[in-house]
């Protein structure tokens, strides 16, 4: 219990003893070893390190998309790797949003349909109105019917942000979200991401090589040669 008898909120993400190795005909490659951290609800965290240091692998393990060789991840109190693949997918659908460098929008769907998709998969009857509101929130109220190929890179990333945040995820995982954008556009996208994070109380975990973005996060986790350096 905290001061005044208030309950202390449990951590949103807990990684314990995470290791990842892959073996092929040339031998065993260790990607991650002995990774330990916990993240509070609503915290903003940057995972930084050189290319090939294991940052994106760590992000995939936090999401339950990749399986660690050793260790556990608890996400919103759920032990991800005590679940089977279908159960992990269900947790992701309920708790996790994703933003990628390559946007990963579906080209045959309009901006509105891309943002509606996770809501429809969750069985939400208000998918159209909720998606419309979120697209307005990211400044794309005039682009609802546009397909991704008709949108600029910055607009596509804002659609991706709307799609990620529309389900009000407990955790948002972003892998180099400004990596394919010019500086000014990337700045606008990050402003929006941090604003939505504050509004919704989402735990935000960013993989980035951009020191400016990392400095804006409350915490930084540095990965060097597969280990935590700080």
XYZ file of C-alpha atoms in Angstrom:
230
model
C 0.000 0.000 0.000
C 1.215 3.518 -0.736
C 0.985 6.572 1.480
C -2.446 7.287 2.904
C -3.503 3.692 2.252
C -3.723 4.098 -1.527
C -2.886 0.958 -3.448
C 0.283 1.095 -5.544
C -0.538 0.243 -9.163
C 1.227 -2.904 -10.377
C 3.717 -2.466 -13.233
C 2.270 -2.627 -16.742
C 5.230 -4.517 -18.246
C 7.642 -6.765 -16.347
C 10.522 -8.485 -18.175
C 12.586 -10.948 -16.137
C 15.716 -12.766 -17.314
C 14.934 -12.337 -21.006
C 17.384 -14.104 -23.283
C 17.155 -14.896 -26.972
C 19.470 -17.167 -28.961
C 19.149 -18.633 -32.430
C 21.061 -21.630 -33.731
C 21.876 -22.548 -37.304
C 24.557 -24.520 -39.130
C 27.211 -21.944 -38.230
C 26.529 -22.143 -34.486
C 24.544 -20.210 -31.879
C 24.001 -16.467 -31.990
C 22.977 -14.772 -28.742
C 20.765 -11.759 -29.494
C 19.650 -10.853 -25.943
C 20.781 -11.923 -22.496
C 19.679 -11.218 -18.918
C 17.235 -8.400 -19.718
C 15.357 -7.239 -16.589
C 13.066 -4.223 -16.211
C 9.582 -3.165 -15.213
C 7.513 -0.311 -16.659
C 4.768 1.597 -14.879
C 1.355 2.306 -16.359
C 1.503 5.495 -18.409
C 5.319 5.595 -18.501
C 7.195 6.640 -21.662
C 10.302 4.572 -22.368
C 12.887 4.668 -25.155
C 14.843 1.533 -26.066
C 18.074 2.692 -27.669
C 21.234 1.107 -29.011
C 23.215 0.513 -32.182
C 21.748 -1.326 -35.171
C 21.819 -5.055 -34.494
C 21.928 -4.620 -30.709
C 18.638 -6.485 -30.210
C 16.217 -3.575 -29.736
C 13.543 -4.715 -32.183
C 13.815 -8.317 -30.970
C 13.170 -7.103 -27.429
C 10.129 -5.151 -28.610
C 8.768 -8.261 -30.364
C 9.230 -10.313 -27.187
C 7.425 -7.690 -25.070
C 4.519 -8.030 -27.519
C 4.604 -11.810 -27.419
C 5.277 -11.895 -31.167
C 8.657 -13.544 -30.618
C 9.377 -16.169 -27.959
C 12.375 -15.737 -25.634
C 14.842 -18.581 -25.122
C 14.815 -17.794 -21.404
C 12.797 -15.550 -19.120
C 9.254 -14.247 -18.803
C 7.197 -11.202 -19.725
C 4.137 -10.122 -17.768
C 1.921 -7.675 -19.668
C -0.889 -6.066 -17.654
C -0.472 -8.865 -15.125
C -0.634 -11.667 -17.711
C 2.288 -14.104 -18.118
C 2.528 -14.032 -21.921
C 4.597 -17.162 -22.332
C 2.344 -19.276 -20.127
C -0.213 -18.805 -22.938
C -0.444 -20.470 -26.332
C -0.133 -18.444 -29.530
C -3.879 -17.848 -29.912
C -4.189 -16.683 -26.301
C -1.239 -14.290 -26.753
C -2.894 -12.901 -29.894
C -6.061 -12.266 -27.874
C -4.074 -10.351 -25.217
C -2.409 -8.265 -27.949
C -5.781 -7.444 -29.494
C -7.088 -6.212 -26.133
C -4.017 -4.557 -24.637
C -1.425 -3.618 -27.271
C -1.141 -1.096 -30.110
C 1.669 -1.050 -32.685
C 3.290 1.658 -34.807
C 6.014 0.710 -37.294
C 8.525 2.608 -39.420
C 6.856 1.211 -42.568
C 3.309 2.198 -41.446
C 1.922 -1.279 -42.357
C -1.433 0.023 -43.513
C -3.612 -2.186 -45.705
C -3.468 -0.662 -49.176
C -6.898 -1.917 -50.257
C -8.620 -0.188 -47.311
C -9.308 3.527 -46.884
C -7.895 5.471 -43.951
C -11.212 5.040 -42.138
C -11.377 1.299 -42.863
C -7.787 0.811 -41.647
C -8.637 2.450 -38.316
C -11.972 0.616 -38.034
C -10.310 -2.777 -38.485
C -9.072 -3.438 -34.904
C -12.428 -2.245 -33.547
C -14.333 -4.562 -35.884
C -12.085 -7.466 -34.896
C -12.959 -6.681 -31.267
C -16.668 -6.763 -32.125
C -17.251 -3.063 -31.445
C -20.579 -1.834 -32.831
C -19.343 1.781 -32.830
C -16.303 1.065 -35.008
C -17.127 3.655 -37.684
C -17.869 6.537 -35.300
C -14.906 5.780 -33.002
C -12.518 5.512 -35.963
C -13.866 8.742 -37.449
C -13.331 10.586 -34.161
C -9.767 9.297 -33.822
C -8.887 10.297 -37.385
C -10.252 13.771 -36.662
C -8.098 13.825 -33.509
C -4.951 13.223 -35.594
C -5.971 15.889 -38.119
C -7.223 13.635 -40.900
C -10.953 14.313 -40.764
C -10.815 15.325 -44.439
C -8.972 12.150 -45.500
C -11.348 9.426 -44.297
C -12.011 8.002 -47.754
C -8.421 8.201 -49.023
C -6.401 5.050 -49.692
C -2.834 4.916 -48.308
C -1.226 5.461 -51.725
C -2.956 8.860 -51.914
C -1.571 9.957 -48.523
C 1.857 11.413 -47.718
C 4.213 9.502 -45.424
C 3.303 11.728 -42.499
C -0.406 11.229 -43.163
C 0.051 7.467 -43.388
C 1.867 7.450 -40.048
C -0.951 9.480 -38.501
C -3.443 6.884 -39.774
C -1.228 4.222 -38.168
C -1.255 6.205 -34.889
C -5.042 6.489 -35.032
C -5.321 2.734 -35.639
C -3.004 2.003 -32.710
C -4.673 4.355 -30.224
C -8.313 3.818 -31.225
C -8.574 0.688 -29.061
C -7.159 2.640 -26.063
C -4.332 0.124 -25.597
C -2.685 -0.372 -22.228
C 0.684 -0.505 -24.023
C 1.772 1.060 -27.306
C 4.907 -0.338 -28.958
C 6.568 1.790 -31.626
C 9.535 0.616 -33.723
C 11.404 3.588 -35.257
C 8.092 5.427 -35.842
C 9.785 8.422 -37.519
C 12.461 6.428 -39.358
C 10.992 6.966 -42.828
C 9.808 10.555 -42.286
C 11.616 13.851 -42.776
C 12.575 15.734 -39.603
C 9.694 18.224 -39.519
C 7.063 15.565 -40.248
C 8.628 13.231 -37.696
C 8.461 15.980 -35.070
C 4.739 16.464 -35.699
C 4.090 12.719 -35.488
C 5.998 12.463 -32.193
C 4.132 15.452 -30.722
C 0.909 13.673 -31.561
C 2.104 10.350 -30.142
C 3.117 11.923 -26.811
C -0.144 13.915 -26.652
C -2.245 10.777 -27.176
C -0.094 8.935 -24.638
C -0.863 11.606 -22.022
C -4.570 11.694 -22.839
C -5.102 7.941 -22.702
C -2.537 6.978 -20.031
C -0.944 4.421 -22.335
C 2.461 2.935 -21.514
C 4.585 3.978 -24.501
C 7.643 1.906 -25.474
C 9.688 3.338 -28.363
C 12.588 1.787 -30.219
C 14.506 4.733 -31.648
C 17.951 5.824 -32.795
C 16.915 9.471 -32.455
C 18.494 10.943 -29.322
C 16.039 13.844 -29.314
C 13.072 11.473 -29.151
C 14.777 9.327 -26.504
C 15.442 12.416 -24.362
C 11.725 13.224 -24.313
C 10.881 9.883 -22.725
C 10.795 9.493 -18.944
C 13.150 6.521 -19.093
C 15.779 5.132 -21.422
C 16.857 1.490 -21.721
C 20.138 1.090 -23.599
C 20.914 -2.260 -25.234
C 24.557 -2.964 -26.095
C 25.510 -6.302 -27.642
C 22.315 -7.851 -26.301
C 22.669 -6.641 -22.715
C 21.200 -3.724 -20.790
C 23.906 -1.080 -20.420
C 22.164 1.117 -17.848
